[in-house]
XYZ file of N, CA and C in Angstrom:
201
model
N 30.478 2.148 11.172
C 29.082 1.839 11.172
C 28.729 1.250 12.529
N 27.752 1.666 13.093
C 27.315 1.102 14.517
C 25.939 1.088 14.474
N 25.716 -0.488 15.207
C 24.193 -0.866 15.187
C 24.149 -1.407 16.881
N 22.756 -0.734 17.045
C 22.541 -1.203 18.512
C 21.294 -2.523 18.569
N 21.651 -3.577 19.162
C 21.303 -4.740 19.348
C 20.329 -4.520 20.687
N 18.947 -4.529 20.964
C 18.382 -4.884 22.367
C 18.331 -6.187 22.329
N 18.391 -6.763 23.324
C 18.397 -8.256 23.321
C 17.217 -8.885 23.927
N 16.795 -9.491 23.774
C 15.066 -9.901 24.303
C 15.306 -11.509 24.929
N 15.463 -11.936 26.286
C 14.564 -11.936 26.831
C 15.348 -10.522 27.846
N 16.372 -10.621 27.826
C 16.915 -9.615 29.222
C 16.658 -8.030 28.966
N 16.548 -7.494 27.806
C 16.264 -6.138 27.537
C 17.526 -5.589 27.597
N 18.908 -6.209 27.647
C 20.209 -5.764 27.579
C 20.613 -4.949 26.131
N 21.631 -4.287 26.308
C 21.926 -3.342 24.784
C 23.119 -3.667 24.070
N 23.639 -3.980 23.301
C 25.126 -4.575 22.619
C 25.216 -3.471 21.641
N 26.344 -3.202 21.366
C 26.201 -2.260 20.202
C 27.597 -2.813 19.585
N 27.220 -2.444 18.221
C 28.256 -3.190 17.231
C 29.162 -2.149 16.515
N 30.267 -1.742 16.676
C 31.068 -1.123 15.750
C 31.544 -1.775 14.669
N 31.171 -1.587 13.643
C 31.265 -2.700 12.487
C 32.187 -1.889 11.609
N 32.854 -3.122 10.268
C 33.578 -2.283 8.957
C 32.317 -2.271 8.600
N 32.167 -1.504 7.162
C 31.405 -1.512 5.673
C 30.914 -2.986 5.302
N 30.179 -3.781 4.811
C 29.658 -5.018 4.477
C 29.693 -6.051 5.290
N 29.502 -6.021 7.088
C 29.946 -6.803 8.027
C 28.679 -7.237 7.531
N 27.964 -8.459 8.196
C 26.840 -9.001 8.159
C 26.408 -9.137 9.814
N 25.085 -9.369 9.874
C 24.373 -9.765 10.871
C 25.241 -10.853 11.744
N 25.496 -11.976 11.142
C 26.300 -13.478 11.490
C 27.628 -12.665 12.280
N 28.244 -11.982 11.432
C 29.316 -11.182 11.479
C 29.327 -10.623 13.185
N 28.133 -10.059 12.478
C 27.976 -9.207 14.537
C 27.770 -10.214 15.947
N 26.994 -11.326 15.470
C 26.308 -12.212 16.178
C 27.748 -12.899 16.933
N 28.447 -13.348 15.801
C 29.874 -14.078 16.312
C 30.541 -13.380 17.371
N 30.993 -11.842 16.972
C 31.512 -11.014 17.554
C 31.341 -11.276 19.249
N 29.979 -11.183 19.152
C 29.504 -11.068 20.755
C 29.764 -11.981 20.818
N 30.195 -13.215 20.582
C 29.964 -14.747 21.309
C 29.001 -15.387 21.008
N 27.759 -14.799 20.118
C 26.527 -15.267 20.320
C 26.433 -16.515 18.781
N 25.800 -18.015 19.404
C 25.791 -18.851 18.335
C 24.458 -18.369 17.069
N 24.549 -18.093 16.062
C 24.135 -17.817 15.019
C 22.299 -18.109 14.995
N 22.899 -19.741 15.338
C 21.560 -20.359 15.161
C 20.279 -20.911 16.152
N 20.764 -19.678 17.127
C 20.508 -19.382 18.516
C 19.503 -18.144 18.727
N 19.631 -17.221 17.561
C 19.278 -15.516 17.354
C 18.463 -15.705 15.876
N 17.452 -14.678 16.755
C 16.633 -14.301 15.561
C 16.462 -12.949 15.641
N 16.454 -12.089 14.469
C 16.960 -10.503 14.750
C 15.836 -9.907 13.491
N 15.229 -9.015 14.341
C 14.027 -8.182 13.742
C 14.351 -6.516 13.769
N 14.294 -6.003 12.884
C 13.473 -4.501 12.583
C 12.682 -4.432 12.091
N 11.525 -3.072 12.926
C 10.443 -2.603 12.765
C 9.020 -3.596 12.324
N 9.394 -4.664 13.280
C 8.806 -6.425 13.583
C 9.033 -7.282 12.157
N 9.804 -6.823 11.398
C 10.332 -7.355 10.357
C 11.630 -8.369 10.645
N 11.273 -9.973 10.118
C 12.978 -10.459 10.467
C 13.777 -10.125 9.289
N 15.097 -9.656 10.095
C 16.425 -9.910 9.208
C 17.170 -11.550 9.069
N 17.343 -11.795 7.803
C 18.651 -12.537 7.600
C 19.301 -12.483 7.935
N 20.463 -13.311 8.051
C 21.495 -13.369 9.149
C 22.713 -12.908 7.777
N 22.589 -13.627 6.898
C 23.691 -13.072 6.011
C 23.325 -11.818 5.268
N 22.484 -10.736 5.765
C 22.155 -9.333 5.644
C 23.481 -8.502 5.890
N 23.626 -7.605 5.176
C 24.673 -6.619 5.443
C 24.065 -5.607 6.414
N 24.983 -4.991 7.326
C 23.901 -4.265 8.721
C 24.078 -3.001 7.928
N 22.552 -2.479 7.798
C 21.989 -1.139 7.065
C 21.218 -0.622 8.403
N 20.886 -1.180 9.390
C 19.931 -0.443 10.415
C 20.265 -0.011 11.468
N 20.130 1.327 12.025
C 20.682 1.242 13.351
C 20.947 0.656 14.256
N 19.321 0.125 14.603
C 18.918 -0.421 16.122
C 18.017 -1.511 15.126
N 18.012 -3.047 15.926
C 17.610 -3.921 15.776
C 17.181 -4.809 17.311
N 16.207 -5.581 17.010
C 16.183 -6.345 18.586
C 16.733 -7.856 18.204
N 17.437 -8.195 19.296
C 17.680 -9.673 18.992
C 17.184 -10.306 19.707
N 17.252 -11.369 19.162
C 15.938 -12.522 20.429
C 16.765 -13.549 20.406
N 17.337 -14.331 21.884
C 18.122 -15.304 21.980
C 17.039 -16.346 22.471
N 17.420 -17.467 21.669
C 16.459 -18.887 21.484
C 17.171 -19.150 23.275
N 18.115 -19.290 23.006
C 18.980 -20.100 24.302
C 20.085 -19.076 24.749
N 21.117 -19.968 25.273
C 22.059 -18.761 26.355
C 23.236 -18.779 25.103
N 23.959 -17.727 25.609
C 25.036 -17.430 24.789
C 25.977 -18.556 24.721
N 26.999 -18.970 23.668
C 27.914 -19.393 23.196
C 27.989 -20.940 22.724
C-alpha cells in the first residue's frame, strides 16, 4: 500500500510504503515526524491520526520542524 504525503509549508513529497492496517501515526513516525506536530487532510477533509491509510495522496501540514 503506498500513500503520497505533500507536505505544506515546503510543498515537499514523502511517500509511504506501508503493510495492510498501518495508521496515519504509523506513517508520521516512520518519517521522523512528531505526531502532534502534523495535521493531515484529504480532499480539505482532516484525517485522524489513528486512521488506517485508505487514500492515496494526502497533504500534511507541519505545525513545527521535524522530530
Amino acid at each position: 500500500m503506498l500513500c503520497r504525503f505533500t507536505t505544506i509549508p515546503d510543498g515537499g513529497v514523502l511517500i509511504y510504503s506501508g503493510r495492510p492496517g498501518d495508521t496515519y501515526e504509523t506513517s508520521l513516525l516512520y518519517f521522523g515526524i512528531n505526531p502532534d506536530t502534523a495535521l493531515l487532510f484529504h480532499n480539505k477533509r482532516s484525517l485522524p491520526q489513528d486512521k488506517k491509510i485508505e487514500e492515496e495522496e494526502v497533504v500534511l501540514f507541519q505545525t513545527s520542524s521535524r522530530g
